[in-house]
mmCIF file of C-alpha atoms in Angstrom:
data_model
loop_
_atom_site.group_PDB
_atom_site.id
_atom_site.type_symbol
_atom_site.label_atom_id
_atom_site.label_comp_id
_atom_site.label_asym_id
_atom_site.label_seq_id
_atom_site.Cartn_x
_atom_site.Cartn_y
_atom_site.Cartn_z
ATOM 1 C CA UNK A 30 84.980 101.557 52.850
ATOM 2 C CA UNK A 31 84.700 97.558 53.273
ATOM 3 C CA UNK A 32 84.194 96.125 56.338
ATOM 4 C CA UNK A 33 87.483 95.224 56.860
ATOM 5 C CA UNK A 34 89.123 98.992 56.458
ATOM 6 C CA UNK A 35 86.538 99.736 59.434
ATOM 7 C CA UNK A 36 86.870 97.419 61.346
ATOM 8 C CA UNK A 37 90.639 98.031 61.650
ATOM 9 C CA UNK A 38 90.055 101.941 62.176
ATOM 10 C CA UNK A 39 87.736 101.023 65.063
ATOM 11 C CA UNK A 40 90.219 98.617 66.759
ATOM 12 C CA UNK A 41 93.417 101.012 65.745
ATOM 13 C CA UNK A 42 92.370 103.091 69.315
ATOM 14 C CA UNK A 43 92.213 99.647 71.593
ATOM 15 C CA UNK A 44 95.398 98.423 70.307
ATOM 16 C CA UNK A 45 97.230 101.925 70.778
ATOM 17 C CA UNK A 46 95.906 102.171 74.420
ATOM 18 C CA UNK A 47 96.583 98.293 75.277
ATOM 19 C CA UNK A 48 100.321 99.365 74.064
ATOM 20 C CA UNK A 49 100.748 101.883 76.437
ATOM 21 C CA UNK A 50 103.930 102.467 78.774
ATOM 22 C CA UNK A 51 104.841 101.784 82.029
ATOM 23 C CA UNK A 52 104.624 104.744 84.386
ATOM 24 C CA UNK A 53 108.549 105.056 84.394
ATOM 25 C CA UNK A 54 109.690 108.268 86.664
ATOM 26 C CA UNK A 55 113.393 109.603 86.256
ATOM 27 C CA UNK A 56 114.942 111.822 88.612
ATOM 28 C CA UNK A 57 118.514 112.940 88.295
ATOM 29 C CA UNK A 58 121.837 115.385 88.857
ATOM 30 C CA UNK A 59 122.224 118.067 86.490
ATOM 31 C CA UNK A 60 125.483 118.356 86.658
ATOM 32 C CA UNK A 61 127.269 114.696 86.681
ATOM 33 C CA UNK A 62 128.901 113.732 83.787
ATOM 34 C CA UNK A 63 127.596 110.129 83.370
ATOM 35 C CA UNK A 64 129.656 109.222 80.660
ATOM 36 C CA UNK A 65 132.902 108.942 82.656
ATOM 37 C CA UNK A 66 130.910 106.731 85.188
ATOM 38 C CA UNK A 67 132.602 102.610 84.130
ATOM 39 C CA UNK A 68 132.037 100.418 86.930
ATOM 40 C CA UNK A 69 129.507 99.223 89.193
ATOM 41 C CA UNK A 70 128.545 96.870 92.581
ATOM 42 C CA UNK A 71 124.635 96.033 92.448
ATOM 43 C CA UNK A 72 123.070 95.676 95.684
ATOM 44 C CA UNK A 73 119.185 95.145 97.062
ATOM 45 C CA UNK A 74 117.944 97.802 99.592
ATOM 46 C CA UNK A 75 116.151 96.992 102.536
ATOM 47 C CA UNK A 76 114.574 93.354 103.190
ATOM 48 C CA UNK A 77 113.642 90.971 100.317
ATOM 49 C CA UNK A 78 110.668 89.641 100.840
ATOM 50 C CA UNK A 79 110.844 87.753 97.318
ATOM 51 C CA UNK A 80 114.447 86.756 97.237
ATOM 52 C CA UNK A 81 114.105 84.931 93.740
ATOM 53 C CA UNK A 82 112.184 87.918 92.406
ATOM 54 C CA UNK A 83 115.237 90.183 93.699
ATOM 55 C CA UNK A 84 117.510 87.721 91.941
ATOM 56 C CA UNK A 85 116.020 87.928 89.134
ATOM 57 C CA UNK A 86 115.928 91.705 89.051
ATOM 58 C CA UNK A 87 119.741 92.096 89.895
ATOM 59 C CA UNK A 88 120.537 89.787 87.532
ATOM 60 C CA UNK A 89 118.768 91.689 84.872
ATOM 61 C CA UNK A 90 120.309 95.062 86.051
ATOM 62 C CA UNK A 91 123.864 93.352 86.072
ATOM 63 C CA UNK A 92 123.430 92.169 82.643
ATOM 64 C CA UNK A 93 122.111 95.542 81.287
ATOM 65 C CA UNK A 94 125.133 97.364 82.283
ATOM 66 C CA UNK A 95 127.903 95.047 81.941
ATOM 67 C CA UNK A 96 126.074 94.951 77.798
ATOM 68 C CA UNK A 97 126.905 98.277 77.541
ATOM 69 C CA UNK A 98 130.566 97.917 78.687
ATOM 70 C CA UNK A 99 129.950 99.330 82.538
ATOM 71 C CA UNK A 100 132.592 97.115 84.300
ATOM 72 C CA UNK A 101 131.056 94.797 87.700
ATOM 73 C CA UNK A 102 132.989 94.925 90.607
ATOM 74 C CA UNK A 103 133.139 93.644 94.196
ATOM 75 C CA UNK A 104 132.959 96.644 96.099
ATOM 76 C CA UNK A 105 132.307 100.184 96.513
ATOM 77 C CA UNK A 106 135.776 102.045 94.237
ATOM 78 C CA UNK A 107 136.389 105.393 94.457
ATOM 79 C CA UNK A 108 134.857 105.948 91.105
ATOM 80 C CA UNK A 109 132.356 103.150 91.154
ATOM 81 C CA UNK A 110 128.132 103.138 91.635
ATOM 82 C CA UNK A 111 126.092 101.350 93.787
ATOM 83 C CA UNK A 112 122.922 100.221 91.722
ATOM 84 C CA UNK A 113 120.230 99.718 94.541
ATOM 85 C CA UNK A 114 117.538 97.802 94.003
ATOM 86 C CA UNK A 115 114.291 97.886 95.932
ATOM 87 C CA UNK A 116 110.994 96.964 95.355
ATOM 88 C CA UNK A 117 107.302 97.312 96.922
ATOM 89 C CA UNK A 118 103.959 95.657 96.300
ATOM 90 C CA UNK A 119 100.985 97.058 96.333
ATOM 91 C CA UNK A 120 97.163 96.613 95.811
ATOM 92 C CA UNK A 121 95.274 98.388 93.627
ATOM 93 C CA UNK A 122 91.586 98.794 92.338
ATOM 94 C CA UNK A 123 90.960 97.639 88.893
ATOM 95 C CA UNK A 124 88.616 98.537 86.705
ATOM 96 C CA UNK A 125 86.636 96.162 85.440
ATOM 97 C CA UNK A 126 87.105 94.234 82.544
ATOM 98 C CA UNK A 127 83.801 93.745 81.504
ATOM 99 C CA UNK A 128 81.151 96.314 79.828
ATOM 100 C CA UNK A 129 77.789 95.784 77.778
ATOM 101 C CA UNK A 130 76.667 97.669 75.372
ATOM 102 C CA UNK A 131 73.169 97.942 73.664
ATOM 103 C CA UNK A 132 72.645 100.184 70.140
ATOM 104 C CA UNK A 133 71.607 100.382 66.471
ATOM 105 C CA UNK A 134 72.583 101.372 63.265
ATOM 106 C CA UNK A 135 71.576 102.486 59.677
ATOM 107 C CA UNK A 136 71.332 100.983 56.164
ATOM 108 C CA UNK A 137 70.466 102.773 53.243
ATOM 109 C CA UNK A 138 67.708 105.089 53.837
ATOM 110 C CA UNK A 139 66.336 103.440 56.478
ATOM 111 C CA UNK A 140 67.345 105.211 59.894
ATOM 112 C CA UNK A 141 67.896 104.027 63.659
ATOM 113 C CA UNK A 142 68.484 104.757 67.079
ATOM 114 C CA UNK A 143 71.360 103.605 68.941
ATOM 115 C CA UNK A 144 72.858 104.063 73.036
ATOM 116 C CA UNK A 145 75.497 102.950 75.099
ATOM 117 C CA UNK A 146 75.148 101.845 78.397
ATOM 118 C CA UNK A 147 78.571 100.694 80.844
ATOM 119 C CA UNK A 148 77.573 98.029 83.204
ATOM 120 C CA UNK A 149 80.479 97.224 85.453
ATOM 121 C CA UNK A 150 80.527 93.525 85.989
ATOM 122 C CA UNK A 151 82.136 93.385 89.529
ATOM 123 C CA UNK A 152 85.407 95.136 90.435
ATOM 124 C CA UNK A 153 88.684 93.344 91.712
ATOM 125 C CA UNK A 154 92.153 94.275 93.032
ATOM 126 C CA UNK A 155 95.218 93.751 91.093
ATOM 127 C CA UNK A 156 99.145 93.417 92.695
ATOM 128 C CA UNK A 157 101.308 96.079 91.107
ATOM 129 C CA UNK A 158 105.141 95.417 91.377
ATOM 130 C CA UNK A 159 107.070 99.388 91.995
ATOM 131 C CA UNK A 160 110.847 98.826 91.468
ATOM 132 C CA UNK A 161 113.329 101.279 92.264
ATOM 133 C CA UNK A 162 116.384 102.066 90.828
ATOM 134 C CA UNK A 163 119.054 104.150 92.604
ATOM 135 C CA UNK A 164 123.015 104.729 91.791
ATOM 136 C CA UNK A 165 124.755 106.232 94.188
ATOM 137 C CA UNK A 166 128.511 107.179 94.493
ATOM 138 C CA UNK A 167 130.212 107.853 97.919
ATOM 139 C CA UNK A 168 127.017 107.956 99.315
ATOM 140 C CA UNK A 169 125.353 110.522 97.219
ATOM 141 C CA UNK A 170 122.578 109.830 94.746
ATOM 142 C CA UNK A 171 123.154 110.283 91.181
ATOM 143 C CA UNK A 172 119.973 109.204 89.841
ATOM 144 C CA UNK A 173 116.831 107.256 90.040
ATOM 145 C CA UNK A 174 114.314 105.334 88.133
ATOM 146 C CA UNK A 175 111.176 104.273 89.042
ATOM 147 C CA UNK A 176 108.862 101.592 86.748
ATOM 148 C CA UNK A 177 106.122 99.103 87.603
ATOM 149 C CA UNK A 178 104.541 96.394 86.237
ATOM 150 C CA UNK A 179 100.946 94.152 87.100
ATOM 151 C CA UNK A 180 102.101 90.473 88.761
ATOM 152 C CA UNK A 181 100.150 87.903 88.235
ATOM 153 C CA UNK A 182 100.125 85.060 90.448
ATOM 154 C CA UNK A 183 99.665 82.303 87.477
ATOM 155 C CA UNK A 184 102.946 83.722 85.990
ATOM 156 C CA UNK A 185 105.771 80.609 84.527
ATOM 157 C CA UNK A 186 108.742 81.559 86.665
ATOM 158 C CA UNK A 187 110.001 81.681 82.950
ATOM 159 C CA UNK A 188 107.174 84.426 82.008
ATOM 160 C CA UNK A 189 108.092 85.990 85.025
ATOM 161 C CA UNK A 190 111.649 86.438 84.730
ATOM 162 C CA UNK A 191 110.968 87.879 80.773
ATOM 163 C CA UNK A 192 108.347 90.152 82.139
ATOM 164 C CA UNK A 193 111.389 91.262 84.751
ATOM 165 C CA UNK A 194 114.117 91.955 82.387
ATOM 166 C CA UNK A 195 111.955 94.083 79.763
ATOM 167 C CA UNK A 196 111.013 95.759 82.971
ATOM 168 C CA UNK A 197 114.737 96.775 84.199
ATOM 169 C CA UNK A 198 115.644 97.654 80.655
ATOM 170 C CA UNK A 199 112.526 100.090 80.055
ATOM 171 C CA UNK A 200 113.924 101.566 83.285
ATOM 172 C CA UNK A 201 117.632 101.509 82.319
ATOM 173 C CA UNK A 202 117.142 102.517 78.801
ATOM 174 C CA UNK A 203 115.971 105.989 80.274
ATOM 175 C CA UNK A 204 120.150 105.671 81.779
ATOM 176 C CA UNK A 205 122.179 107.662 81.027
ATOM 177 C CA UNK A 206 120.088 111.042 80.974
ATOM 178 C CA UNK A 207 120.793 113.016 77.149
ATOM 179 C CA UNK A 208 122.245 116.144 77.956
ATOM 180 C CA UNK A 209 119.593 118.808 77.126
ATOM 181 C CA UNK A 210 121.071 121.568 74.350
#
């Protein structure tokens, strides 16, 4: 094998695992037919404590459902869903991103020796946005999504907003739930 061929098997794993998913968590009841659900009202739970980030996030789950011909509406109808929105911050350890590594290798018929060694360079916190998704009709909940994503504060409010939108539609594109056969 050339170099090349090798070096992309070796890299193949990083760039799977650096690809990974959210953590999105769906919850929702059996028996609702979603399909004759049409309209909507979006509203924010509880108190924003980052109103543009809010904004941002209705207007991302407004524009997701109104794309896939849900209608918007002003209020609460008789066969309409409340989209909550709410979202939480928290802290969490990360891992660090830094590791050194010491070994050897072979050529020919000459042998070697070679070892690993992981030496964490310093560990660190990172802030972990946890948005909520709830539709309820006439006060009961239909369903719920859960995603999250890493914030970082050196974000463009133009990153940010991007990084917000794929965020509500890896959530919403779990909506509505396939019937299991």
């Amino acid at each position: 094998m050339n170099h090349i061929t090798r070096l992309a098997l070796l890299l193949a794993p990083l760039i799977i695992a650096g690809c990974s998913s959210n953590k999105i968590d769906i919850d929702y009841q059996t028996d609702v037919d979603f399909n004759q659900l049409n309209s909507f009202v979006v509203a924010s739970s509880g108190d924003a404590q980052e109103p543009l980030m809010m904004a941002r996030l209705i207007e991302a789950a407004t524009a997701n459902l109104a794309n896939r011909g849900w209608q918007q509406t002003d209020s609460e109808q008789s066969n309409g869903v409340t989209v909550y929105i709410s979202t939480n911050k928290e802290l969490r350890a990360k891992d660090p991103d830094m590791k050194i590594g010491v070994g050897g290798g072979s050529f020919g018929s000459s042998g070697g020796v070679s070892g690993g060694v992981n030496i964490p360079i310093g560990a660190s916190e990172e802030q972990i946005l946890l948005l909520r998704l709830d539709l309820v009709q006439q006060g009961e909940l239909l369903w719920r999504g859960n995603n999250e994503m890493r914030l970082r504060g050196n974000d463009s409010p133009q990153k940010r907003n991007s990084k917000l939108t794929t965020l509500v539609e890896q959530l919403l594109g779990q909506f509505p739930p396939q019937p299991v056969n």
